[in-house]
Structure formats: structure tokens, C-alpha cells
PDB file of C-alpha atoms in Angstrom:
ATOM      1  CA  UNK S   1      35.039 -53.649  82.295  1.00  0.00           C
ATOM      2  CA  UNK S   2      37.509 -51.153  81.590  1.00  0.00           C
ATOM      3  CA  UNK S   3      37.484 -52.104  77.969  1.00  0.00           C
ATOM      4  CA  UNK S   4      33.094 -52.542  78.376  1.00  0.00           C
ATOM      5  CA  UNK S   5      33.437 -48.983  80.487  1.00  0.00           C
ATOM      6  CA  UNK S   6      36.203 -47.518  76.906  1.00  0.00           C
ATOM      7  CA  UNK S   7      34.386 -49.245  74.822  1.00  0.00           C
ATOM      8  CA  UNK S   8      30.890 -48.070  76.281  1.00  0.00           C
ATOM      9  CA  UNK S   9      32.345 -44.671  76.038  1.00  0.00           C
ATOM     10  CA  UNK S  10      33.666 -45.369  72.592  1.00  0.00           C
ATOM     11  CA  UNK S  11      29.770 -45.886  71.762  1.00  0.00           C
ATOM     12  CA  UNK S  12      28.406 -43.408  73.270  1.00  0.00           C
ATOM     13  CA  UNK S  13      30.465 -41.179  71.815  1.00  0.00           C
ATOM     14  CA  UNK S  14      30.232 -42.706  68.276  1.00  0.00           C
ATOM     15  CA  UNK S  15      25.876 -42.650  69.689  1.00  0.00           C
ATOM     16  CA  UNK S  16      26.594 -38.976  69.719  1.00  0.00           C
ATOM     17  CA  UNK S  17      28.907 -38.353  66.789  1.00  0.00           C
ATOM     18  CA  UNK S  18      25.887 -40.075  64.770  1.00  0.00           C
ATOM     19  CA  UNK S  19      23.043 -37.657  66.302  1.00  0.00           C
ATOM     20  CA  UNK S  20      25.152 -34.494  65.918  1.00  0.00           C
ATOM     21  CA  UNK S  21      25.831 -35.747  62.144  1.00  0.00           C
ATOM     22  CA  UNK S  22      21.957 -37.170  61.903  1.00  0.00           C
ATOM     23  CA  UNK S  23      21.134 -33.448  63.218  1.00  0.00           C
ATOM     24  CA  UNK S  24      22.864 -32.142  60.994  1.00  0.00           C
ATOM     25  CA  UNK S  25      20.884 -33.737  58.014  1.00  0.00           C
ATOM     26  CA  UNK S  26      17.427 -33.037  59.610  1.00  0.00           C
ATOM     27  CA  UNK S  27      18.195 -29.466  59.035  1.00  0.00           C
ATOM     28  CA  UNK S  28      19.940 -29.838  55.838  1.00  0.00           C
ATOM     29  CA  UNK S  29      17.034 -32.002  55.570  1.00  0.00           C
ATOM     30  CA  UNK S  30      14.105 -29.440  56.920  1.00  0.00           C
ATOM     31  CA  UNK S  31      16.514 -27.164  54.342  1.00  0.00           C
ATOM     32  CA  UNK S  32      16.645 -29.190  51.131  1.00  0.00           C
ATOM     33  CA  UNK S  33      12.543 -29.449  51.801  1.00  0.00           C
ATOM     34  CA  UNK S  34      12.104 -25.854  52.045  1.00  0.00           C
ATOM     35  CA  UNK S  35      13.860 -25.145  48.854  1.00  0.00           C
ATOM     36  CA  UNK S  36      12.009 -28.117  47.129  1.00  0.00           C
ATOM     37  CA  UNK S  37       9.273 -26.009  48.378  1.00  0.00           C
ATOM     38  CA  UNK S  38      10.092 -23.283  46.414  1.00  0.00           C
ATOM     39  CA  UNK S  39      11.327 -24.684  43.470  1.00  0.00           C
ATOM     40  CA  UNK S  40       7.973 -26.100  43.286  1.00  0.00           C
ATOM     41  CA  UNK S  41       6.290 -22.619  44.154  1.00  0.00           C
ATOM     42  CA  UNK S  42       8.889 -21.598  41.102  1.00  0.00           C
ATOM     43  CA  UNK S  43       7.690 -24.537  38.798  1.00  0.00           C
ATOM     44  CA  UNK S  44       4.284 -23.443  39.359  1.00  0.00           C
ATOM     45  CA  UNK S  45       4.941 -19.952  38.265  1.00  0.00           C
ATOM     46  CA  UNK S  46       7.146 -20.644  35.731  1.00  0.00           C
ATOM     47  CA  UNK S  47       4.320 -22.871  34.649  1.00  0.00           C
ATOM     48  CA  UNK S  48       1.460 -20.074  34.609  1.00  0.00           C
ATOM     49  CA  UNK S  49       4.080 -17.322  33.338  1.00  0.00           C
ATOM     50  CA  UNK S  50       4.730 -20.106  30.458  1.00  0.00           C
ATOM     51  CA  UNK S  51       1.291 -20.476  29.268  1.00  0.00           C
ATOM     52  CA  UNK S  52       1.129 -16.617  29.549  1.00  0.00           C
ATOM     53  CA  UNK S  53       3.733 -16.521  27.545  1.00  0.00           C
ATOM     54  CA  UNK S  54       2.802 -18.979  24.813  1.00  0.00           C
ATOM     55  CA  UNK S  55      -0.805 -17.242  24.894  1.00  0.00           C
ATOM     56  CA  UNK S  56       1.644 -14.057  24.108  1.00  0.00           C
ATOM     57  CA  UNK S  57       3.403 -15.765  21.237  1.00  0.00           C
ATOM     58  CA  UNK S  58       0.061 -17.243  19.994  1.00  0.00           C
ATOM     59  CA  UNK S  59      -2.248 -13.645  19.659  1.00  0.00           C
ATOM     60  CA  UNK S  60       1.031 -12.369  18.041  1.00  0.00           C
ATOM     61  CA  UNK S  61       1.838 -14.979  15.664  1.00  0.00           C
ATOM     62  CA  UNK S  62      -2.412 -14.365  15.220  1.00  0.00           C
ATOM     63  CA  UNK S  63      -1.990 -10.242  14.582  1.00  0.00           C
ATOM     64  CA  UNK S  64       1.410 -10.884  11.895  1.00  0.00           C
ATOM     65  CA  UNK S  65      -0.496 -13.586  10.140  1.00  0.00           C
ATOM     66  CA  UNK S  66      -3.626 -10.867   9.997  1.00  0.00           C
ATOM     67  CA  UNK S  67      -0.890  -7.793   9.251  1.00  0.00           C
ATOM     68  CA  UNK S  68       0.730 -10.073   6.566  1.00  0.00           C
ATOM     69  CA  UNK S  69      -3.035 -10.686   5.118  1.00  0.00           C
ATOM     70  CA  UNK S  70      -3.162  -7.161   4.729  1.00  0.00           C
ATOM     71  CA  UNK S  71      -0.023  -5.985   3.183  1.00  0.00           C
ATOM     72  CA  UNK S  72      -0.849  -8.712   0.968  1.00  0.00           C
ATOM     73  CA  UNK S  73      -4.036  -6.713   0.128  1.00  0.00           C
ATOM     74  CA  UNK S  74      -2.513  -3.350   0.385  1.00  0.00           C
ATOM     75  CA  UNK S  75      -0.230  -4.803  -2.028  1.00  0.00           C
ATOM     76  CA  UNK S  76      -2.343  -6.374  -4.252  1.00  0.00           C
ATOM     77  CA  UNK S  77      -4.230  -3.326  -4.104  1.00  0.00           C
ATOM     78  CA  UNK S  78      -1.359  -1.023  -4.816  1.00  0.00           C
ATOM     79  CA  UNK S  79      -0.822  -2.809  -8.617  1.00  0.00           C
ATOM     80  CA  UNK S  80      -4.163  -2.897  -9.582  1.00  0.00           C
ATOM     81  CA  UNK S  81      -3.622   1.330  -9.123  1.00  0.00           C
ATOM     82  CA  UNK S  82      -0.984   0.812 -10.474  1.00  0.00           C
ATOM     83  CA  UNK S  83      -2.331  -0.612 -13.683  1.00  0.00           C
ATOM     84  CA  UNK S  84      -5.502   1.053 -13.370  1.00  0.00           C
ATOM     85  CA  UNK S  85      -3.888   4.251 -13.823  1.00  0.00           C
ATOM     86  CA  UNK S  86      -1.400   3.371 -17.023  1.00  0.00           C
ATOM     87  CA  UNK S  87      -4.433   2.040 -18.532  1.00  0.00           C
ATOM     88  CA  UNK S  88      -6.052   5.089 -17.297  1.00  0.00           C
ATOM     89  CA  UNK S  89      -3.225   7.015 -18.813  1.00  0.00           C
ATOM     90  CA  UNK S  90      -3.305   5.469 -21.967  1.00  0.00           C
ATOM     91  CA  UNK S  91      -6.814   6.336 -22.925  1.00  0.00           C
ATOM     92  CA  UNK S  92      -6.144  10.141 -22.665  1.00  0.00           C
ATOM     93  CA  UNK S  93      -3.079  10.013 -25.111  1.00  0.00           C
ATOM     94  CA  UNK S  94      -4.786   8.046 -27.122  1.00  0.00           C
ATOM     95  CA  UNK S  95      -8.378  10.549 -26.494  1.00  0.00           C
ATOM     96  CA  UNK S  96      -5.230  14.008 -26.931  1.00  0.00           C
ATOM     97  CA  UNK S  97      -4.339  12.493 -30.188  1.00  0.00           C
ATOM     98  CA  UNK S  98      -7.209  12.371 -31.396  1.00  0.00           C
ATOM     99  CA  UNK S  99      -8.833  15.241 -30.061  1.00  0.00           C
ATOM    100  CA  UNK S 100      -5.904  17.378 -31.355  1.00  0.00           C
ATOM    101  CA  UNK S 101      -5.852  14.990 -34.681  1.00  0.00           C
ATOM    102  CA  UNK S 102     -10.066  16.490 -35.154  1.00  0.00           C
ATOM    103  CA  UNK S 103      -8.792  19.512 -34.738  1.00  0.00           C
ATOM    104  CA  UNK S 104      -6.179  19.758 -37.058  1.00  0.00           C
ATOM    105  CA  UNK S 105      -8.896  17.661 -39.496  1.00  0.00           C
ATOM    106  CA  UNK S 106     -11.409  20.492 -37.967  1.00  0.00           C
ATOM    107  CA  UNK S 107      -8.983  23.140 -39.146  1.00  0.00           C
ATOM    108  CA  UNK S 108      -7.559  21.374 -42.420  1.00  0.00           C
ATOM    109  CA  UNK S 109     -11.836  21.165 -43.548  1.00  0.00           C
ATOM    110  CA  UNK S 110     -12.256  24.906 -41.429  1.00  0.00           C
ATOM    111  CA  UNK S 111      -9.072  26.651 -43.912  1.00  0.00           C
ATOM    112  CA  UNK S 112     -10.453  24.855 -47.111  1.00  0.00           C
ATOM    113  CA  UNK S 113     -14.442  26.206 -46.293  1.00  0.00           C
ATOM    114  CA  UNK S 114     -12.556  29.740 -45.990  1.00  0.00           C
ATOM    115  CA  UNK S 115     -10.549  29.787 -49.229  1.00  0.00           C
ATOM    116  CA  UNK S 116     -13.702  28.336 -50.950  1.00  0.00           C
ATOM    117  CA  UNK S 117     -15.337  31.247 -49.170  1.00  0.00           C
ATOM    118  CA  UNK S 118     -13.295  33.827 -50.312  1.00  0.00           C
ATOM    119  CA  UNK S 119     -13.030  32.339 -53.765  1.00  0.00           C
ATOM    120  CA  UNK S 120     -17.094  32.602 -53.716  1.00  0.00           C
ATOM    121  CA  UNK S 121     -16.850  36.557 -52.606  1.00  0.00           C
ATOM    122  CA  UNK S 122     -13.767  36.925 -55.267  1.00  0.00           C
ATOM    123  CA  UNK S 123     -15.618  35.719 -57.712  1.00  0.00           C
ATOM    124  CA  UNK S 124     -19.005  37.412 -56.936  1.00  0.00           C
ATOM    125  CA  UNK S 125     -17.309  40.608 -56.333  1.00  0.00           C
ATOM    126  CA  UNK S 126     -15.997  40.254 -60.419  1.00  0.00           C
ATOM    127  CA  UNK S 127     -19.325  39.264 -61.099  1.00  0.00           C
ATOM    128  CA  UNK S 128     -20.652  42.165 -59.201  1.00  0.00           C
ATOM    129  CA  UNK S 129     -18.092  44.646 -60.645  1.00  0.00           C
ATOM    130  CA  UNK S 130     -18.429  43.361 -63.676  1.00  0.00           C
ATOM    131  CA  UNK S 131     -21.916  42.713 -64.192  1.00  0.00           C
ATOM    132  CA  UNK S 132     -21.812  46.928 -63.049  1.00  0.00           C
ATOM    133  CA  UNK S 133     -19.365  47.782 -65.579  1.00  0.00           C
ATOM    134  CA  UNK S 134     -21.916  45.556 -67.977  1.00  0.00           C
ATOM    135  CA  UNK S 135     -25.150  47.877 -66.331  1.00  0.00           C
ATOM    136  CA  UNK S 136     -23.477  51.182 -66.640  1.00  0.00           C
ATOM    137  CA  UNK S 137     -22.814  50.076 -70.395  1.00  0.00           C
ATOM    138  CA  UNK S 138     -26.023  49.393 -71.216  1.00  0.00           C
ATOM    139  CA  UNK S 139     -27.786  51.764 -69.378  1.00  0.00           C
ATOM    140  CA  UNK S 140     -26.014  54.604 -71.276  1.00  0.00           C
ATOM    141  CA  UNK S 141     -26.368  52.266 -74.411  1.00  0.00           C
ATOM    142  CA  UNK S 142     -29.993  52.638 -73.567  1.00  0.00           C
ATOM    143  CA  UNK S 143     -29.444  56.807 -72.988  1.00  0.00           C
ATOM    144  CA  UNK S 144     -26.847  56.579 -75.901  1.00  0.00           C
ATOM    145  CA  UNK S 145     -30.227  54.922 -78.202  1.00  0.00           C
ATOM    146  CA  UNK S 146     -33.456  57.393 -76.708  1.00  0.00           C
ATOM    147  CA  UNK S 147     -31.473  60.737 -76.559  1.00  0.00           C
ATOM    148  CA  UNK S 148     -31.124  59.466 -81.283  1.00  0.00           C
TER     149      UNK S 148
END
């Protein structure tokens, strides 16, 4: 009986130890379940945040693509404008050179006309002077002839 009592006592001790371990494990299980629930809630929040961030990334990628297209378009406009400016500049230079050549040509023609006109005027003066002298001589001859 003593052996059975000590065996019973040992069993009770083991039972108490097992119950203590069981309570600790149940307590730990409660904590783990609480942590698991918290982890599940955090996971759900992170999943929502991930959806929001992916949406932001998609929006930013679209905006980046749009900005890149706009930049490319603006670069093309700049190339076109540069080409147009070069063409306009060349046209301006050609027109300026043609105008200068035209002015030189017109100046040369006007100088020639002025020279011809001056010569004609000089010739006309000489002719007038010669005719005046001839007229005076003729008038003098006529007066002499009348006087005789």
C-alpha cells in the first residue's frame, strides 16, 4: 500500500506537473492564437497596402510613359523648329544676297544712266553753245549784209 501510495503520489505529482504544463501550453496556445490572429490582420492590412501601392506604381508608370511621349513629342517639335529656322535663315540670307546684288546692279545702271545723261547734257550745251555762236555769226552776217 505504501508503494501504491508513493506510486499514487508520484502519479499525482506527475498529473499536477502535466496540468501545469497543460495550462502553460494552453496559455501559450492562446498567445500563439492571438499572435496568429494579429498576424492575419496585419497580413490583410499589408495585402490592402500592396494593392494600393501597386495601383500607385501602375499610375506612375502610365504617367511616366505619358511624360516620355510628351518629351519625345517636344523633342521632335524642337527638331522641326530648328530645321525650319535653318531653312528660314538660309532663305533670308539668299534674299539678302539677291537684294544686295539687285542694289549693286541698279546702282550700276543708274550710274550709267547718269553718265549718259551728263554726256548728253554736255553735248547739248556744246551744241547750244555752237549754235549760239553760229547764230550770232549768222546774225552778224545778216546785219552786215543789210548794212551793205
